[in-house]
PDB file of C-alpha atoms in Angstrom:
ATOM      1  CA  MET A   1     126.836  71.743 185.818  1.00  0.00           C
ATOM      2  CA  LYS A   2     125.261  68.976 187.306  1.00  0.00           C
ATOM      3  CA  LYS A   3     127.102  65.435 186.442  1.00  0.00           C
ATOM      4  CA  ASP A   4     126.215  62.930 184.827  1.00  0.00           C
ATOM      5  CA  THR A   5     123.351  65.119 182.466  1.00  0.00           C
ATOM      6  CA  HIS A   6     125.346  67.005 180.587  1.00  0.00           C
ATOM      7  CA  PRO A   7     126.627  64.885 176.610  1.00  0.00           C
ATOM      8  CA  GLU A   8     130.820  64.554 176.425  1.00  0.00           C
ATOM      9  CA  TYR A   9     132.319  67.896 174.633  1.00  0.00           C
ATOM     10  CA  HIS A  10     135.681  66.157 172.400  1.00  0.00           C
ATOM     11  CA  THR A  11     137.516  66.773 170.112  1.00  0.00           C
ATOM     12  CA  ILE A  12     136.969  65.052 166.439  1.00  0.00           C
ATOM     13  CA  ASN A  13     137.694  65.244 163.009  1.00  0.00           C
ATOM     14  CA  VAL A  14     135.892  66.449 160.001  1.00  0.00           C
ATOM     15  CA  LYS A  15     136.337  65.931 156.445  1.00  0.00           C
ATOM     16  CA  MET A  16     135.001  69.417 153.849  1.00  0.00           C
ATOM     17  CA  THR A  17     133.247  68.118 150.691  1.00  0.00           C
ATOM     18  CA  ASP A  18     136.947  69.566 148.787  1.00  0.00           C
ATOM     19  CA  GLY A  19     138.664  66.520 150.967  1.00  0.00           C
ATOM     20  CA  THR A  20     140.518  69.316 153.949  1.00  0.00           C
ATOM     21  CA  VAL A  21     139.583  67.968 157.456  1.00  0.00           C
ATOM     22  CA  ILE A  22     139.642  70.290 160.085  1.00  0.00           C
ATOM     23  CA  GLN A  23     139.314  69.789 164.112  1.00  0.00           C
ATOM     24  CA  MET A  24     136.209  70.786 166.103  1.00  0.00           C
ATOM     25  CA  LYS A  25     134.791  69.885 169.513  1.00  0.00           C
ATOM     26  CA  SER A  26     131.239  68.747 169.157  1.00  0.00           C
ATOM     27  CA  THR A  27     129.000  66.158 171.271  1.00  0.00           C
ATOM     28  CA  TRP A  28     128.533  63.233 167.788  1.00  0.00           C
ATOM     29  CA  GLY A  29     130.893  60.246 167.966  1.00  0.00           C
ATOM     30  CA  SER A  30     133.160  59.814 170.513  1.00  0.00           C
ATOM     31  CA  GLU A  31     137.226  61.387 170.740  1.00  0.00           C
ATOM     32  CA  GLY A  32     139.573  61.355 167.458  1.00  0.00           C
ATOM     33  CA  ASP A  33     135.907  60.004 165.289  1.00  0.00           C
ATOM     34  CA  GLN A  34     135.959  61.650 161.348  1.00  0.00           C
ATOM     35  CA  LEU A  35     132.714  63.032 160.097  1.00  0.00           C
ATOM     36  CA  ALA A  36     132.597  63.561 156.860  1.00  0.00           C
ATOM     37  CA  LEU A  37     130.276  66.265 155.044  1.00  0.00           C
ATOM     38  CA  ASP A  38     127.282  66.326 151.605  1.00  0.00           C
ATOM     39  CA  ILE A  39     127.321  69.952 152.365  1.00  0.00           C
ATOM     40  CA  ASP A  40     129.756  71.817 154.427  1.00  0.00           C
ATOM     41  CA  PRO A  41     129.772  76.500 153.746  1.00  0.00           C
ATOM     42  CA  SER A  42     132.066  75.862 151.940  1.00  0.00           C
ATOM     43  CA  ALA A  43     130.246  74.522 148.733  1.00  0.00           C
ATOM     44  CA  HIS A  44     126.671  75.638 150.054  1.00  0.00           C
ATOM     45  CA  PRO A  45     125.226  78.262 147.750  1.00  0.00           C
ATOM     46  CA  ALA A  46     123.724  80.149 150.841  1.00  0.00           C
ATOM     47  CA  TRP A  47     126.702  81.207 152.465  1.00  0.00           C
ATOM     48  CA  ASN A  48     129.548  81.474 150.117  1.00  0.00           C
ATOM     49  CA  GLY A  49     126.713  83.640 147.668  1.00  0.00           C
ATOM     50  CA  GLY A  50     126.790  81.946 144.108  1.00  0.00           C
ATOM     51  CA  SER A  51     123.016  81.205 143.419  1.00  0.00           C
ATOM     52  CA  SER A  52     121.390  84.831 143.245  1.00  0.00           C
ATOM     53  CA  ARG A  53     119.426  84.206 140.062  1.00  0.00           C
ATOM     54  CA  LEU A  54     115.718  84.773 140.775  1.00  0.00           C
ATOM     55  CA  LEU A  55     113.151  81.389 140.704  1.00  0.00           C
ATOM     56  CA  ASP A  56     111.476  82.617 138.776  1.00  0.00           C
ATOM     57  CA  GLN A  57     113.379  81.833 135.685  1.00  0.00           C
ATOM     58  CA  GLY A  58     110.539  79.880 133.686  1.00  0.00           C
ATOM     59  CA  GLY A  59     110.189  78.104 137.358  1.00  0.00           C
ATOM     60  CA  ARG A  60     106.373  77.626 139.199  1.00  0.00           C
ATOM     61  CA  VAL A  61     105.336  81.051 138.412  1.00  0.00           C
ATOM     62  CA  SER A  62     105.474  80.874 135.005  1.00  0.00           C
ATOM     63  CA  LYS A  63     104.531  76.708 134.916  1.00  0.00           C
ATOM     64  CA  PHE A  64     100.965  77.480 137.294  1.00  0.00           C
ATOM     65  CA  LYS A  65     100.432  81.143 135.342  1.00  0.00           C
ATOM     66  CA  ASN A  66      99.968  78.244 132.006  1.00  0.00           C
ATOM     67  CA  LYS A  67      98.623  75.643 133.776  1.00  0.00           C
ATOM     68  CA  TYR A  68      95.587  77.519 134.512  1.00  0.00           C
ATOM     69  CA  ALA A  69      95.926  80.586 131.697  1.00  0.00           C
ATOM     70  CA  GLY A  70      92.264  79.342 130.327  1.00  0.00           C
ATOM     71  CA  LEU A  71      90.657  79.895 133.734  1.00  0.00           C
ATOM     72  CA  GLY A  72      90.341  84.173 133.210  1.00  0.00           C
ATOM     73  CA  PHE A  73      92.670  83.939 136.358  1.00  0.00           C
TER      74      PHE A  73
END
């Protein structure tokens, strides 16, 4: 690697949404800083598979059909 072209890679503390703190390597902040997450893999349905319902349960397509029902679609 070329000198002085890459950011410093150091250990930071990452606080998850449930309050647990883990250490990981990052270029964010400085050594020992704490990063608090709003969304993490333990709380987000895209990562834990929590939301498997259909999008259109009275959703966008139904609203569209109701709104433009009289136009002959």
